[in-house]
Amino acid sequence: MEAHVSETGTYRSELTARLRSATDDIAWVVRGLLEEQAHYRPVPGEWSIHEHLSHLRDMEQEVYLPLLRWATVPEMLDPRDYSRREWRERRYDPEEPLAAIMADLQRMRDEELAIFRGMGDATWTRYRTDTRWGPLTCQWIAEVMYRHTLDHLQGIMGLVQDLHLAALEPPPIIVGGYIGGGAAP
């Protein structure tokens, strides 16, 4: 006899597979980047690849994983509020290797996915309002994790595209000590 999988169970399985895939996509995109590439920013004030990845890991560590644990383990404490400023000033390390950040992110993602796989439909859809994070379910947590991962994947991919184009740009032509093809001033 074949086991029946609910629509909710199917959605959970598909969403967690996409979350795994998006995380693997980030690992693929950043693999082999040089340190100067990881810190490239197109204009001052925009985030580098390193900052995108570090922030993504920080959100998993400080918010999403603790929130998921809280939602599934009754004695867990409600996660504290998140501050990007605090991350930047206290936890961001521009010298930390991308590989170390990615390893942390993948370790946490594995734990999150194991928690999601181990839950039934009732836990997945349990509506919680007893948190300062507002009303939520485990489904909502998984969806926000996925959306946040995609947001940063898009930002990282855009920066990698810039780097790839810059690597293919022909060097300027220097004629008689002047750059360009026009007449010297």
Tab-separated table of C-alpha atoms in Angstrom:
chain	number	residue	atom	x	y	z
A	1	MET	CA	0.000	0.000	0.000
A	2	GLU	CA	1.360	3.387	-0.995
A	3	ALA	CA	1.610	6.100	1.688
A	4	HIS	CA	-0.472	9.186	1.001
A	5	VAL	CA	1.426	12.475	1.010
A	6	SER	CA	-0.688	15.527	1.687
A	7	GLU	CA	-0.566	18.673	-0.426
A	8	THR	CA	1.053	20.374	2.569
A	9	GLY	CA	3.692	17.640	2.760
A	10	THR	CA	4.359	17.905	-0.961
A	11	TYR	CA	4.742	21.685	-0.711
A	12	ARG	CA	7.086	21.329	2.284
A	13	SER	CA	9.208	18.805	0.411
A	14	GLU	CA	9.372	20.970	-2.723
A	15	LEU	CA	10.140	24.181	-0.817
A	16	THR	CA	12.909	22.596	1.241
A	17	ALA	CA	14.408	21.095	-1.945
A	18	ARG	CA	14.423	24.570	-3.499
A	19	LEU	CA	16.034	26.006	-0.365
A	20	ARG	CA	18.769	23.361	-0.602
A	21	SER	CA	19.214	24.073	-4.307
A	22	ALA	CA	19.445	27.856	-3.829
A	23	THR	CA	22.058	27.367	-1.100
A	24	ASP	CA	24.017	25.053	-3.402
A	25	ASP	CA	23.737	27.689	-6.144
A	26	ILE	CA	25.356	30.268	-3.864
A	27	ALA	CA	28.176	27.827	-3.036
A	28	TRP	CA	28.696	27.265	-6.754
A	29	VAL	CA	28.754	30.994	-7.570
A	30	VAL	CA	31.283	31.939	-4.880
A	31	ARG	CA	33.530	28.895	-5.270
A	32	GLY	CA	36.980	29.907	-6.461
A	33	LEU	CA	36.508	33.681	-6.131
A	34	LEU	CA	39.665	35.557	-5.224
A	35	GLU	CA	39.675	37.791	-2.152
A	36	GLU	CA	39.702	40.983	-4.236
A	37	GLN	CA	36.736	39.671	-6.224
A	38	ALA	CA	34.842	38.851	-3.020
A	39	HIS	CA	35.259	42.470	-1.896
A	40	TYR	CA	34.407	44.084	-5.250
A	41	ARG	CA	31.622	46.647	-5.112
A	42	PRO	CA	30.427	48.540	-8.200
A	43	VAL	CA	29.954	51.807	-6.298
A	44	PRO	CA	30.720	52.893	-2.741
A	45	GLY	CA	27.955	51.979	-0.334
A	46	GLU	CA	26.754	48.902	-2.229
A	47	TRP	CA	27.424	45.487	-0.750
A	48	SER	CA	30.228	43.221	-1.886
A	49	ILE	CA	29.853	39.471	-2.424
A	50	HIS	CA	31.577	38.974	0.928
A	51	GLU	CA	29.036	41.213	2.686
A	52	HIS	CA	26.067	39.486	1.005
A	53	LEU	CA	27.308	36.063	2.059
A	54	SER	CA	28.281	37.137	5.571
A	55	HIS	CA	24.909	38.810	6.157
A	56	LEU	CA	23.050	35.760	4.829
A	57	ARG	CA	24.964	33.519	7.227
A	58	ASP	CA	24.380	35.963	10.095
A	59	MET	CA	20.615	35.990	9.507
A	60	GLU	CA	20.543	32.183	9.521
A	61	GLN	CA	22.603	32.092	12.708
A	62	GLU	CA	20.923	34.928	14.595
A	63	VAL	CA	17.321	34.748	13.346
A	64	TYR	CA	16.112	31.911	11.124
A	65	LEU	CA	17.637	28.882	12.833
A	66	PRO	CA	16.813	30.137	16.352
A	67	LEU	CA	13.289	31.035	15.181
A	68	LEU	CA	12.834	27.558	13.701
A	69	ARG	CA	14.116	25.930	16.886
A	70	TRP	CA	11.783	28.136	18.924
A	71	ALA	CA	8.816	27.205	16.732
A	72	THR	CA	9.456	23.472	17.131
A	73	VAL	CA	10.928	23.087	20.639
A	74	PRO	CA	8.660	24.424	23.413
A	75	GLU	CA	11.426	25.323	25.902
A	76	MET	CA	13.470	27.397	23.439
A	77	LEU	CA	13.668	31.142	23.991
A	78	ASP	CA	12.175	33.582	21.516
A	79	PRO	CA	15.020	34.822	19.250
A	80	ARG	CA	16.218	38.339	19.901
A	81	ASP	CA	15.620	41.211	17.519
A	82	TYR	CA	18.002	41.540	14.577
A	83	SER	CA	19.988	44.653	13.778
A	84	ARG	CA	21.940	45.071	10.564
A	85	ARG	CA	23.919	47.831	12.235
A	86	GLU	CA	24.925	45.471	15.061
A	87	TRP	CA	25.951	42.834	12.507
A	88	ARG	CA	28.097	45.367	10.663
A	89	GLU	CA	29.698	46.852	13.784
A	90	ARG	CA	30.124	43.748	15.954
A	91	ARG	CA	29.979	40.536	13.947
A	92	TYR	CA	31.100	41.331	10.406
A	93	ASP	CA	34.705	40.306	9.709
A	94	PRO	CA	35.889	41.443	6.261
A	95	GLU	CA	38.960	39.176	6.620
A	96	GLU	CA	36.967	35.972	7.105
A	97	PRO	CA	37.435	33.614	4.129
A	98	LEU	CA	34.387	33.048	1.929
A	99	ALA	CA	34.865	29.283	2.270
A	100	ALA	CA	34.469	29.500	6.063
A	101	ILE	CA	31.311	31.602	5.753
A	102	MET	CA	29.880	29.200	3.179
A	103	ALA	CA	30.708	26.166	5.349
A	104	ASP	CA	28.829	27.754	8.276
A	105	LEU	CA	25.862	28.556	6.040
A	106	GLN	CA	25.718	25.021	4.670
A	107	ARG	CA	25.997	23.486	8.167
A	108	MET	CA	23.080	25.598	9.402
A	109	ARG	CA	21.059	24.878	6.265
A	110	ASP	CA	21.571	21.141	6.826
A	111	GLU	CA	20.253	21.491	10.385
A	112	GLU	CA	17.267	23.557	9.227
A	113	LEU	CA	16.389	21.076	6.496
A	114	ALA	CA	16.634	18.163	8.939
A	115	ILE	CA	14.175	19.955	11.240
A	116	PHE	CA	11.787	20.606	8.338
A	117	ARG	CA	12.018	16.987	7.109
A	118	GLY	CA	11.276	15.674	10.595
A	119	MET	CA	8.057	17.602	11.100
A	120	GLY	CA	4.517	16.690	10.159
A	121	ASP	CA	1.849	18.866	8.655
A	122	ALA	CA	0.520	19.989	12.052
A	123	THR	CA	3.907	21.387	13.109
A	124	TRP	CA	4.529	22.907	9.656
A	125	THR	CA	1.274	24.860	9.781
A	126	ARG	CA	1.003	25.551	13.552
A	127	TYR	CA	0.025	29.222	13.776
A	128	ARG	CA	2.036	30.983	16.480
A	129	THR	CA	1.334	34.476	17.791
A	130	ASP	CA	3.262	34.308	21.062
A	131	THR	CA	6.386	35.971	19.689
A	132	ARG	CA	7.541	39.486	18.993
A	133	TRP	CA	8.238	38.312	15.431
A	134	GLY	CA	4.521	38.445	14.733
A	135	PRO	CA	2.260	35.650	13.617
A	136	LEU	CA	4.185	32.827	11.976
A	137	THR	CA	4.284	29.170	11.037
A	138	CYS	CA	7.197	26.907	10.173
A	139	GLN	CA	6.023	27.221	6.571
A	140	TRP	CA	6.357	31.013	6.832
A	141	ILE	CA	9.868	30.633	8.281
A	142	ALA	CA	10.898	28.357	5.379
A	143	GLU	CA	9.410	30.760	2.833
A	144	VAL	CA	11.173	33.799	4.284
A	145	MET	CA	14.458	31.843	4.415
A	146	TYR	CA	14.033	30.907	0.757
A	147	ARG	CA	13.132	34.451	-0.292
A	148	HIS	CA	16.092	35.904	1.626
A	149	THR	CA	18.446	33.350	0.066
A	150	LEU	CA	17.172	34.197	-3.420
A	151	ASP	CA	17.549	37.946	-2.766
A	152	HIS	CA	21.211	37.526	-1.882
A	153	LEU	CA	21.835	34.981	-4.646
A	154	GLN	CA	20.568	37.573	-7.112
A	155	GLY	CA	22.844	40.264	-5.648
A	156	ILE	CA	25.868	37.967	-5.625
A	157	MET	CA	25.193	36.795	-9.178
A	158	GLY	CA	24.958	40.399	-10.406
A	159	LEU	CA	28.367	41.172	-8.895
A	160	VAL	CA	29.879	38.024	-10.405
A	161	GLN	CA	28.506	39.073	-13.803
A	162	ASP	CA	30.244	42.451	-13.390
A	163	LEU	CA	33.498	40.662	-12.591
A	164	HIS	CA	33.179	38.358	-15.606
A	165	LEU	CA	32.525	41.276	-17.963
A	166	ALA	CA	35.413	43.295	-16.518
A	167	ALA	CA	37.768	40.345	-17.043
A	168	LEU	CA	36.877	40.292	-20.751
A	169	GLU	CA	37.080	44.029	-21.352
A	170	PRO	CA	39.952	44.817	-23.709
A	171	PRO	CA	42.670	47.026	-22.249
A	172	PRO	CA	42.721	50.662	-23.401
A	173	ILE	CA	44.839	51.494	-26.432
A	174	ILE	CA	47.849	53.636	-25.554
A	175	VAL	CA	49.319	55.610	-28.416
A	176	GLY	CA	52.310	57.867	-27.870
A	177	GLY	CA	51.681	58.027	-24.133
A	178	TYR	CA	48.016	58.973	-24.584
A	179	ILE	CA	45.030	56.702	-24.055
A	180	GLY	CA	42.541	56.375	-26.893
A	181	GLY	CA	42.578	56.604	-30.614
A	182	GLY	CA	42.219	60.372	-31.012
A	183	ALA	CA	44.862	63.041	-31.539
A	184	ALA	CA	47.080	64.066	-28.636
A	185	PRO	CA	46.103	67.337	-26.991
